[in-house]
Coordinates of C-alpha atoms and ligand atoms in Angstrom, one line a residue:
X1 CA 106.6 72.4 139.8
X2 CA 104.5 70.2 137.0
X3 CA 103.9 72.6 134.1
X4 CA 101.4 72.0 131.5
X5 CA 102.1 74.8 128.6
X6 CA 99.1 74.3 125.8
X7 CA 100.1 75.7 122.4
X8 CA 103.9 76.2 121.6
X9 CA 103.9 79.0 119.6
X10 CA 106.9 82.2 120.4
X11 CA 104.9 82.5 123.7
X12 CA 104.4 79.2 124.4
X13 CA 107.4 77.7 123.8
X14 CA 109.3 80.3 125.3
X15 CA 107.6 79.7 128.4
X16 CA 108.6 76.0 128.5
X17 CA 112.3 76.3 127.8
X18 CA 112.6 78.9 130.3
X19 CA 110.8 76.8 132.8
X20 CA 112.1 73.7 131.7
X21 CA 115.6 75.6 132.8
X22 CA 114.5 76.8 135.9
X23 CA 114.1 73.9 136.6
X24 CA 110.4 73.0 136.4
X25 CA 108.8 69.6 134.7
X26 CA 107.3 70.6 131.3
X27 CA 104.9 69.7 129.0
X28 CA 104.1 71.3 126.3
X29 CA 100.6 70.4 124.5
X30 CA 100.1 71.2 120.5
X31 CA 97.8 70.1 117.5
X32 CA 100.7 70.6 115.1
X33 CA 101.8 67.2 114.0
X34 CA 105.3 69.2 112.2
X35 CA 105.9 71.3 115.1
X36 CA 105.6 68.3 117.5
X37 CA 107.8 66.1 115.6
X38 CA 110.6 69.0 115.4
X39 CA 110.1 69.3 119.0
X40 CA 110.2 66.0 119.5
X41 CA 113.7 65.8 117.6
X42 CA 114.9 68.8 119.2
X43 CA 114.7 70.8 116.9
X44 CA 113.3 74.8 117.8
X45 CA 110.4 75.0 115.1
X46 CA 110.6 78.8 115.3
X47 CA 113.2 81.3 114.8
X48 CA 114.2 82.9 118.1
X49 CA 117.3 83.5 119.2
X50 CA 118.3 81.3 122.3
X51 CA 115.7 79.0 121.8
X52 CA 117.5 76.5 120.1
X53 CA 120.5 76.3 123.1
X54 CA 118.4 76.2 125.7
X55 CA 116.3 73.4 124.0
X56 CA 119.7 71.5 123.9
X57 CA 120.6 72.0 127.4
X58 CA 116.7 71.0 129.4
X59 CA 116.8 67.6 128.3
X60 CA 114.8 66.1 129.9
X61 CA 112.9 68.9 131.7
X62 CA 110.5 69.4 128.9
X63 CA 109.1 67.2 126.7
X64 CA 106.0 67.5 123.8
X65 CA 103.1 66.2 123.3
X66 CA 99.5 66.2 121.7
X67 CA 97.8 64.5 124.5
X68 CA 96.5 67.1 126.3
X69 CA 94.9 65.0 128.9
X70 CA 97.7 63.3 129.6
X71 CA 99.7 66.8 130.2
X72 CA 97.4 68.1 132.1
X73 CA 96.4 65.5 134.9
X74 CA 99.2 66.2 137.3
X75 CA 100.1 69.4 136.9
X76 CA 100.2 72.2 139.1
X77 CA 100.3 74.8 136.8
X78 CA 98.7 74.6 133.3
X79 CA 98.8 77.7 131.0
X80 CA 97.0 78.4 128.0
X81 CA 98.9 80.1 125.3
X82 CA 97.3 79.5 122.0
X83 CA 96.4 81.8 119.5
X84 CA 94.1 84.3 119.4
X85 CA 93.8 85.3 115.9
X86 CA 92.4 88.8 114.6
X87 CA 88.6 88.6 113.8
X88 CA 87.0 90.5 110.7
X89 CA 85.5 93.2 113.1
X90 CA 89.2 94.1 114.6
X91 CA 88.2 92.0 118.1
X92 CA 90.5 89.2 118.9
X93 CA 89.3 85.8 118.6
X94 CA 89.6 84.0 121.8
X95 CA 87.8 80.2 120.5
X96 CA 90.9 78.7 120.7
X97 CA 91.7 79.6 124.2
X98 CA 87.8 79.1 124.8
X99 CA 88.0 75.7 123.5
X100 CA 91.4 74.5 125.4
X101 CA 89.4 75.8 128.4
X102 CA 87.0 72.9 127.4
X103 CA 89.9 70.6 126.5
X104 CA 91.7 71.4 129.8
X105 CA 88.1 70.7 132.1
X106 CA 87.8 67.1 130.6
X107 CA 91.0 66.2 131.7
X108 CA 90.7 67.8 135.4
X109 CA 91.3 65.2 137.8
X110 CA 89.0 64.8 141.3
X111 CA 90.5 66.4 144.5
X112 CA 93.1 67.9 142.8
X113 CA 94.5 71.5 142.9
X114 CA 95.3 73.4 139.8
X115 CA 96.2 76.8 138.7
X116 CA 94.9 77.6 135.4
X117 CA 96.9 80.6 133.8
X118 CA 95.3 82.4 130.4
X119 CA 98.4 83.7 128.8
X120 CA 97.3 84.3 125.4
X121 CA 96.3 87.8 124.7
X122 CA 92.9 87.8 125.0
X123 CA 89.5 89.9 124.6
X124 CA 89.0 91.4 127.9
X125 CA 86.5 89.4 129.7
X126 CA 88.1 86.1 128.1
X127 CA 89.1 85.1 132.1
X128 CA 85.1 85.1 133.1
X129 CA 84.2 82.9 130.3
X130 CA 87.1 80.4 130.4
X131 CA 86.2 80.1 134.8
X132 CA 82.3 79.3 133.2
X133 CA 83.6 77.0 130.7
X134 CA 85.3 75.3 133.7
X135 CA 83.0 75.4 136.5
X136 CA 80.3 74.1 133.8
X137 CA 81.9 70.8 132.5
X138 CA 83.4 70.3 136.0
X139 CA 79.4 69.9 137.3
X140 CA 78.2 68.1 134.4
X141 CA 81.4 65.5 135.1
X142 CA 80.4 65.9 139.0
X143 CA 84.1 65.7 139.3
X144 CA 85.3 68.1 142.5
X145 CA 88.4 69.8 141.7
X146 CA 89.9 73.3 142.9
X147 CA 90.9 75.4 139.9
X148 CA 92.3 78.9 140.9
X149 CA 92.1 80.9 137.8
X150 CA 94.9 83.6 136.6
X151 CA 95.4 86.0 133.7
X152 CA 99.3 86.6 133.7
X153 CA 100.1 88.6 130.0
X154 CA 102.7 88.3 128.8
X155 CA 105.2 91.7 127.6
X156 CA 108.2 89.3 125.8
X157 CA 109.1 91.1 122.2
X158 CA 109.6 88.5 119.5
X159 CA 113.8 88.2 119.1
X160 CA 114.3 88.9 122.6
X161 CA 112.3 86.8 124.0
X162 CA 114.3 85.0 126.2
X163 CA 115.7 88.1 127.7
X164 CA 112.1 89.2 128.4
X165 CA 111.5 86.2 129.9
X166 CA 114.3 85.8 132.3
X167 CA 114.6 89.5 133.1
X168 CA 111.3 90.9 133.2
X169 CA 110.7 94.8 133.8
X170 CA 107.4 93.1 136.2
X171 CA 105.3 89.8 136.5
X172 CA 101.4 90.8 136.6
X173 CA 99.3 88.2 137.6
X174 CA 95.6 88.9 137.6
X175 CA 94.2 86.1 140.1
X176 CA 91.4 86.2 142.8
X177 CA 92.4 83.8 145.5
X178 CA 95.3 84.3 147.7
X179 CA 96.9 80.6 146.7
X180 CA 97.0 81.0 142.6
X181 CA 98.9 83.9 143.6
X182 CA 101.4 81.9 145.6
X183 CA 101.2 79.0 143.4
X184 CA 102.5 81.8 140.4
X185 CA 104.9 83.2 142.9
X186 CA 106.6 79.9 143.4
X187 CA 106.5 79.1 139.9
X188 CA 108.4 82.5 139.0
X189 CA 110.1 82.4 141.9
X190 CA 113.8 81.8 140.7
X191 CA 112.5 85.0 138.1
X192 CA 111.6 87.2 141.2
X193 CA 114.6 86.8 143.3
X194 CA 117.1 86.1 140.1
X195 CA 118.5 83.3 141.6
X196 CA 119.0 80.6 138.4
X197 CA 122.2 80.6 137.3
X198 CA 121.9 83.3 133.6
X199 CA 122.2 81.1 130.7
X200 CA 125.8 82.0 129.5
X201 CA 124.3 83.4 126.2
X202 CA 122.2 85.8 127.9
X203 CA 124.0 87.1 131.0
X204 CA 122.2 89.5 133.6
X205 CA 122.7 93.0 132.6
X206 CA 124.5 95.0 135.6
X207 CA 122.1 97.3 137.5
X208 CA 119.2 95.1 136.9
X209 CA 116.9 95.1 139.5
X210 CA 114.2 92.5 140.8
X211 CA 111.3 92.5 138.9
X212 CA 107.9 93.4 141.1
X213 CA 104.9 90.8 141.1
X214 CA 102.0 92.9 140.4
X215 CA 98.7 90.9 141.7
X216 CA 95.3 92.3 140.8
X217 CA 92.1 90.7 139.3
X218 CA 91.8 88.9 136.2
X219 CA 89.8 92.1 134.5
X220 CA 92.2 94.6 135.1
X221 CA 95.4 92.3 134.0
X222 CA 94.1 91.4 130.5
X223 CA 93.8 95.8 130.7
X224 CA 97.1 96.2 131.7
X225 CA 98.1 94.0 128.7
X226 CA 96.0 95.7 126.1
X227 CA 96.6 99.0 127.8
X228 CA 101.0 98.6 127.5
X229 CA 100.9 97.6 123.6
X230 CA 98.5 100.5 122.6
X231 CA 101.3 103.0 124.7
X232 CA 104.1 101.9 122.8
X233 CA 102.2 101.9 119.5
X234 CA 101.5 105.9 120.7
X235 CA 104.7 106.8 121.1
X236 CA 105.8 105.4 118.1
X237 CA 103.1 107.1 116.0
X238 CA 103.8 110.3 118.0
X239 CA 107.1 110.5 117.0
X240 CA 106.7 109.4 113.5
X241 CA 103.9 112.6 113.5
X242 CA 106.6 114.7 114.8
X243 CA 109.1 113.0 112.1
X244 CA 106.9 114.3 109.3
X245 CA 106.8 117.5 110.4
X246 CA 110.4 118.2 111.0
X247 CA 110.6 117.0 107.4
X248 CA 109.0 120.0 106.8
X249 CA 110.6 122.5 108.9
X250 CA 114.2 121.3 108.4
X251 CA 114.6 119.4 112.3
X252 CA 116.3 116.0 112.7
X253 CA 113.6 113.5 114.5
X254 CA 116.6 111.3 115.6
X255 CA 117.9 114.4 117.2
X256 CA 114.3 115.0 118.3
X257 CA 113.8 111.6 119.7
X258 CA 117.0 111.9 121.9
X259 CA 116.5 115.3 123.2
X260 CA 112.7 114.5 124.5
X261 CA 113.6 110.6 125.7
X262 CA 116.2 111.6 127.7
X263 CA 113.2 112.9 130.2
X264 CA 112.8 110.5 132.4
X265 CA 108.8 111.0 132.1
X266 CA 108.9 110.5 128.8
X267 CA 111.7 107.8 128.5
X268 CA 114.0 106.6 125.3
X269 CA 112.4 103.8 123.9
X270 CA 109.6 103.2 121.2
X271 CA 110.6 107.0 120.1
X272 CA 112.7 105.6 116.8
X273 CA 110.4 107.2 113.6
X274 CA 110.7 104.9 110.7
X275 CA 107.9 103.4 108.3
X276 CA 105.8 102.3 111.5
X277 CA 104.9 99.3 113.9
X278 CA 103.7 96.2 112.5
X279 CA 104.0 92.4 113.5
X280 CA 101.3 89.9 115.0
X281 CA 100.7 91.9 118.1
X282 CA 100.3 96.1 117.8
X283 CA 98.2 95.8 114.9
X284 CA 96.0 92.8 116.2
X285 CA 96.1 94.2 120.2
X286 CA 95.3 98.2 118.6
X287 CA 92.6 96.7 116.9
X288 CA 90.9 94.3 119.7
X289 CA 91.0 97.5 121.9
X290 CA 88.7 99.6 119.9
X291 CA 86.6 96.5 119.1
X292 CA 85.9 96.1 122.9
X293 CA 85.8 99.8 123.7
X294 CA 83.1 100.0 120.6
X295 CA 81.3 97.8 122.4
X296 CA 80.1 99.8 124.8
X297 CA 79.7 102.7 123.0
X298 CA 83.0 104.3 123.5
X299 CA 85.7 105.9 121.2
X300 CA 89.2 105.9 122.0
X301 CA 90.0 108.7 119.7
X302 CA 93.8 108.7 120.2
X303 CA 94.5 105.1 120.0
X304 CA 92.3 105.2 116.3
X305 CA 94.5 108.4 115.4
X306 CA 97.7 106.0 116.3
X307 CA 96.6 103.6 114.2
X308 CA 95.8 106.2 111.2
X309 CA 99.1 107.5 111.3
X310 CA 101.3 104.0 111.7
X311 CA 99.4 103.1 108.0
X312 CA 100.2 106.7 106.4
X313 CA 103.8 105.7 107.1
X314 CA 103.7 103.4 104.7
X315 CA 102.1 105.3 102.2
X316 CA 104.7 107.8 103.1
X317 CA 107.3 105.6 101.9
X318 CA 105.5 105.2 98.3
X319 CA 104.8 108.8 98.0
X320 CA 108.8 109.8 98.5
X321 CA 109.9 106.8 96.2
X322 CA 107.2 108.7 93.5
X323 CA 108.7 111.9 94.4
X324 CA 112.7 110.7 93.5
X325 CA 111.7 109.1 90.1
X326 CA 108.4 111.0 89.5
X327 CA 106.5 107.6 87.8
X328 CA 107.0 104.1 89.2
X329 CA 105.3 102.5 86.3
X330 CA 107.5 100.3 84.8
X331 CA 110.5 101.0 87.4
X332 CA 112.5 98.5 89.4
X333 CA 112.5 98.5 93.3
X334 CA 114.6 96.8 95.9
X335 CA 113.5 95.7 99.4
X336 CA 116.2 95.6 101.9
X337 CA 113.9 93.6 104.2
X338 CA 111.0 91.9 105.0
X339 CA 110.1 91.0 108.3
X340 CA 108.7 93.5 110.6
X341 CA 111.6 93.9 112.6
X342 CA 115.0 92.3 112.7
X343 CA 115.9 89.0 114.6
X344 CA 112.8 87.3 113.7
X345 CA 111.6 85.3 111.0
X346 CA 107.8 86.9 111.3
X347 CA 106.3 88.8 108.0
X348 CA 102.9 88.9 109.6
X349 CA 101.7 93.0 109.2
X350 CA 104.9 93.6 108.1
X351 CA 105.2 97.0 106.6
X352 CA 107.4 95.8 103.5
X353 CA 104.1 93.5 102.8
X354 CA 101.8 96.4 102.5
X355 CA 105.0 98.5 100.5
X356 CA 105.5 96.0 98.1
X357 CA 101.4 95.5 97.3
X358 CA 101.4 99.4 96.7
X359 CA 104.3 99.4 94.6
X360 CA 103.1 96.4 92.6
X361 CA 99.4 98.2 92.1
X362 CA 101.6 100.6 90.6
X363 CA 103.2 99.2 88.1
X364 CA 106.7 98.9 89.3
X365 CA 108.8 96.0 89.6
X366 CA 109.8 94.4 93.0
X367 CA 112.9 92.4 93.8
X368 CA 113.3 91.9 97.6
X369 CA 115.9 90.2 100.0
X370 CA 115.5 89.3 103.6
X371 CA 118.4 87.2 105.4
X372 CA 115.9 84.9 107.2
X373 CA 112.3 85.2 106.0
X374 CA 111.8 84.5 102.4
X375 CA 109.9 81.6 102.5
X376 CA 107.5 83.0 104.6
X377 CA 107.4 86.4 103.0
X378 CA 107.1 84.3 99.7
X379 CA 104.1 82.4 101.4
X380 CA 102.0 85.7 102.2
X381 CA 102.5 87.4 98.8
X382 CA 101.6 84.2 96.7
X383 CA 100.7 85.4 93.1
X384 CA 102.3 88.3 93.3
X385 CA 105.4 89.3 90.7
X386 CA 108.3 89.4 93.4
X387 CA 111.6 88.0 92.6
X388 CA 112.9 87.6 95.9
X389 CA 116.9 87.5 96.1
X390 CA 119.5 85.3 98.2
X391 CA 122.4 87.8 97.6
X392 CA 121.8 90.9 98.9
X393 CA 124.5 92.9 96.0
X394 CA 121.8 91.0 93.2
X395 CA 119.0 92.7 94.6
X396 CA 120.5 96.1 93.4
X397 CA 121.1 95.2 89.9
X398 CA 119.3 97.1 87.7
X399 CA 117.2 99.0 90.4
X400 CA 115.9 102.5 90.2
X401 CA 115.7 102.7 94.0
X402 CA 116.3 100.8 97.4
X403 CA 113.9 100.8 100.2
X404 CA 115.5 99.7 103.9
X405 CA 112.5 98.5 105.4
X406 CA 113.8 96.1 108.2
X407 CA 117.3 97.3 109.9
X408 CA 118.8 94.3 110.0
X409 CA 122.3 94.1 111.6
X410 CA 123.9 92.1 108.5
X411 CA 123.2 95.5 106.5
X412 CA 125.1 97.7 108.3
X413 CA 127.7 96.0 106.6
X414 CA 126.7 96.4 102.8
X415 CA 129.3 98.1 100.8
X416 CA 127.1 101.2 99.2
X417 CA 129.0 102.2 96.8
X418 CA 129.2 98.6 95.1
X419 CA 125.5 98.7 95.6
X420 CA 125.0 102.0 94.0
X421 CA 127.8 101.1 90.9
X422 CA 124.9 97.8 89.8
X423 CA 121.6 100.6 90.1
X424 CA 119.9 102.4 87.2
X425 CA 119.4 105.4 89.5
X426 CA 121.2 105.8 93.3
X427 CA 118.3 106.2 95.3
X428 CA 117.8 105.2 98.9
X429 CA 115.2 105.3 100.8
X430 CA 115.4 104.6 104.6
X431 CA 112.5 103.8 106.2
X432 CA 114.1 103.1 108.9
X433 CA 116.8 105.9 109.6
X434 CA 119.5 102.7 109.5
X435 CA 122.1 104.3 107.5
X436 CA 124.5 107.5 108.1
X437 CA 123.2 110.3 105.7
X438 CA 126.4 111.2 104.5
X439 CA 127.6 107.7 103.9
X440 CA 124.8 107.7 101.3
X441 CA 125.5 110.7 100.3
X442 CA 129.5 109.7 99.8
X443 CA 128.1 106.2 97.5
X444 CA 126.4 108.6 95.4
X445 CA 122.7 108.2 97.0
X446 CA 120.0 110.3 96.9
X447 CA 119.0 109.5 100.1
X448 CA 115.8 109.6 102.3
X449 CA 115.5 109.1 105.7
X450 CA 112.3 109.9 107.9
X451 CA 112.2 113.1 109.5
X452 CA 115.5 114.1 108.7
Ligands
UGA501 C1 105.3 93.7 121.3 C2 105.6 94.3 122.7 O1 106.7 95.2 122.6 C3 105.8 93.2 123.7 O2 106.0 93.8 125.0 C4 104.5 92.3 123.7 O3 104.7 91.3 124.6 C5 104.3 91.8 122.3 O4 104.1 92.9 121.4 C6 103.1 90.9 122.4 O5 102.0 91.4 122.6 O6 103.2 89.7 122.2 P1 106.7 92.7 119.3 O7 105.5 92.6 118.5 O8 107.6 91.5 119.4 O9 106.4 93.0 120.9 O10 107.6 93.8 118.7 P2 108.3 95.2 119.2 O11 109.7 95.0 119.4 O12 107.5 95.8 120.3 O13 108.1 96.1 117.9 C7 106.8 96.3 117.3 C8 107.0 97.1 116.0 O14 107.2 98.5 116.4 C9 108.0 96.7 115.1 O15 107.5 96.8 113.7 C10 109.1 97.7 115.3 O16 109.9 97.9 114.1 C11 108.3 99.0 115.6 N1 109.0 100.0 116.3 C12 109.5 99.7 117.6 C13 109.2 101.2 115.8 O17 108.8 101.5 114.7 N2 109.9 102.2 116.5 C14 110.4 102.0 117.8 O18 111.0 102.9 118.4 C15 110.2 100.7 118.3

C-alpha cells in the first residue's frame, strides 16, 4: 500500500521503517529541515535501537520529504503522528495534529479514497475535530473525496520500539466504517498473521502469539490509549508506595514485587520500585487525563494520587542522600544517569532532571555521566553548575555520594571498589535497585536501595 507518515518523530519514524520493511511505499512528511536532510542521507536522526539497520536495508521503500501535498496525493493510507505537546493546564495540545488535518485536506485529491489514521496521542475528542477540519475544507474546495477516519494509538516503548512494532501484544483501531477497518487490516496485515520474514536483529520470540485487531470507535480508542499509560503509571506508583513502606517494616520490595506479579491477575511487569516513571509520555498522558476528566467536573482521585507519589520519589531520593551525609551544602554528588530510562537518548521528565535541580537548590555540587544523552541533558539544564563527565570512573572523584538513576546495562559492569577508592565518602544510592546489596556492601558502600 501507499503510506503517507506526517511527522517523523520515535513514532513516526518507526512506523515508516517498519512499513517501509513490510514492504509498503513510504513517505514520510516533516518541517524539520536537519532531520530531513539526515533522513535524506540515511542517517536515523534519533537514537533507537534498530532504526538505523532497518533504514539501511528499505532503500528504496521509504523516502522523506517536506512536501506534504505531494505525499499525500496517492496514498492509501496517511497517518498523522506529530506532536502533541503538554499544555500549561496539564491537557495535551493537539494544534499540530489539528493543523496537519488542515494540511492533509488541501492536498485531498477528487474521487479518491483515503484512510486518515490519528496516531499521535491526542486529547480525547481530537478524532471529531480532525473529521470537521476535513469535511469543512473538503466543501469549501467542493472537491469529493471519501476519507474514512481512524484513531489507531500507538503502545511502542521508546528503546524497544521496533520490537513493539513488529510484535504487538494488539492492534486497536478506532474507525466507523467497515472499509478503514479493512483498509488498516491490510496495511498491518503481514503484523497480524506474522508472516514478514523477522529482521535478523530482532527475531520472533518463541510462544508469541498473533496479536488481536481490536476495532471500536474513534472515542473509545483515544480511551483505551490514555486509559493503558495511566495503568502502568499505577502499578508503578503502587509498588513504589508499598517500597516505602517495607522500608519501614524491614520487607524486600523486589522480593515483594515477585511474589505478587507472579499472579497472573496482577502480572510481572511495571512492578520494579525505583525513583519513579518519567519520559515524554506518563507524565504528559497522566496529566491530559485529569485535564479532560476536569472538564467535566470529574476527579480521578487515584490517577492524581499516582502522580503524587511518582514526584515524592524523587524527593525520596534527596531526603536519603541528606540522611547519609546529614548537609548537602557544599558536598559533591555523582549521577550515574540521565535519561529516563536506558536505551534511549530522551532526558524529557527525566527523574535525574528534577534530582539534580533539588540538589543544586541545595547547595551541593553535581557531576553527572550518561553514556548517550549528555548533549541533550546539557541542553535542558542550561545555566545550571553541572559538570557532566565522559568517563564514568571521573565522575566519582572526589564525590561524597553516587546516585544510579538510570540502570543502564554498561553499569553493571563498573568496578565498585575502584569507584569507591576515588570518593570522599562511599555512599550509594540506588534509585533504581540496579546493584546487588552486598556487592556494595563488599566495595565499602553505604548503600541505599528503594524498599529494601
Ligand atoms: C510508555 C508506554 O509503556 C508505551 O506503551 C506507550 O506507547 C508510550 O509510553 C507512549 O505513550 O508513547 P515509554 O514512555 O517509552 O513507553 O517508557 P516505559 O518503558 O513505559 O517506561 C516509563 C517510565 O516508567 C520510565 O521512566 C521507567 O523507568 C519507569 N518504570 C517502568 C518504572 O519505574 N518501573 C517499572 O517497573 C517500569
Amino acid at each position: 500500500m501507499r503510506v503517507a507518515i506526517i511527522g517523523t518523530g520515535y513514532v513516526g519514524l518507526t512506523t515508516c521503517v517498519a512499513m517501509a520493511y513490510l514492504n509498503h511505499e513510504v513517505v514520510g512528511v516533516d518541517v524539520d529541515p536537519k532531520k530531513l536532510e539526515a533522513l535524506r542521507r540515511g542517517k536515523s536522526p534519533i537514537h533507537e535501537p534498530g532504526i538505523q539497520k532497518l533504514l539501511d536495508q528499505v532503500g528504496e521503500n521509504v523516502c522523506f520529504t517536506d512536501k506534504l501535498a505531494d505525499a499525500i496525493a496517492n496514498a492509501d493510507i496517511i497517518m498523522i503522528a506529530v506532536g502533541t505537546p503538554p499544555k500549561r493546564d496539564g491537557d495535551a495540545d493537539a494544534s499540530y495534529v489539528e493543523e496537519a488535518a488542515r494540511q492533509v485536506a488541501q492536498g485531498l485529491q477528487p474521487k479518491r479514497t483515503y484512510t486518515l489514521v490519528v496516531k499521535s496521542t491526542v486529547p480525547i475528542g481530537t478524532n471529531r475535530r480532525v473529521a470537521n477540519v476535513i469535511t469543512r475544507a473538503l466543501s469549501e474546495r467542493q472537491v469529493k473525496t471519501k476519507i474514512h477516519l481512524a484513531s489507531n494509538p500507538e503502545f511502542l516503548q521508546e528503546g524497544l520500539a521496533l520490537r513493539g512494532t513488529f510484535y504487538p501484544d494488539r492492534i486497536v483501531v478506532g474507525v466507523e466504517e467497515s472499509e478503514g477497518v479493512e483498509a488498516l487490516r491490510r496495511l498491518y496485515r503481514p503484523i497480524l498473521e506474522q508472516t514478514f520474514e523477522p529482521p535478523s536483529f530482532l527475531p520472533r520470540r518463541e510462544g508469541y502469539s498473533l496479536p488481536p485487531l481490536i476495532t471500536t470507535d474513534p472515542t473509545s480508542a483515544e480511551m483505551i490509549k490514555y486509559a493503558a499509560n495511566t495503568f502502568l503509571t499505577l502499578k508503578i506508583s503502587f509498588i513504589n508506595e508499598i517500597a516505602g513502606l517495607c522500608e519501614k517494616v524491614g520487607a524486600d520490595v523486589t522480593e515483594v514485587s515477585r511474589g505478587i506479579g507472579l499472579d497472573t491477575r496482577i502480572g510481572q511487569r511495571f512492578l520494579e520500585a525505583g525513583l519513579g516513571w518519567g519520559g515524554s509520555c506518563f507524565p504528559k498522558d497522566t496529566a491530559a487525563l485529569l485535564s479532560v476528566a476536569g472538564e467535566y467536573g470529574y476527579t480521578m482521585q487515584i490517577v492524581q494520587a499516582a502522580r503524587e507519589v511518582n514526584w515524592r520519589q524523587r524527593q525520596l531520593i534527596v531526603e536519603k542522600l541528606q540522611s547519609a551525609l546529614k548537609i548537602l551544602r557544599g558536598r559533591t554528588i555523582g549521577i550515574l544517569g540521565l535519561t529516563f530510562k536506558p536505551n534511549t537518548d530522551d532526558v524529557r521528565e527525566a527523574p535525574a532532571m528534577d534530582i539534580i535541580r533539588a540538589l543544586i537548590g541545595r547547595g551541593a555540587h553535581v557531576q553527572a555521566h550518561d553514556p548517550i544523552a549528555i548533549p541533550h541533558a546539557r541542553k535542558l539544564l542550561k545555566g545550571l553548575d553541572v559538570a557532566f563527565e565522559e568517563d564514568v570512573y571521573r565522575l566519582a572523584d572526589g564525590a561524597d555520594a553516587l546516585v544510579l538513576v538510570t540502570g543502564w546495562e554498561t553499569y553493571h559492569s563498573l568496578d565498585l571498589a575502584e569507584l569507591g577508592k576515588r570518593m570522599n565518602n562511599r555512599v550509594l544510592v540506588d534509585g533504581r535497585n540496579f546493584f546487588v546489596p552486598d556487592d556494595a556492601h563488599a566495595a565499602g558502600f553505604v548503600y541505599m536501595g528503594v524498599g529494601r
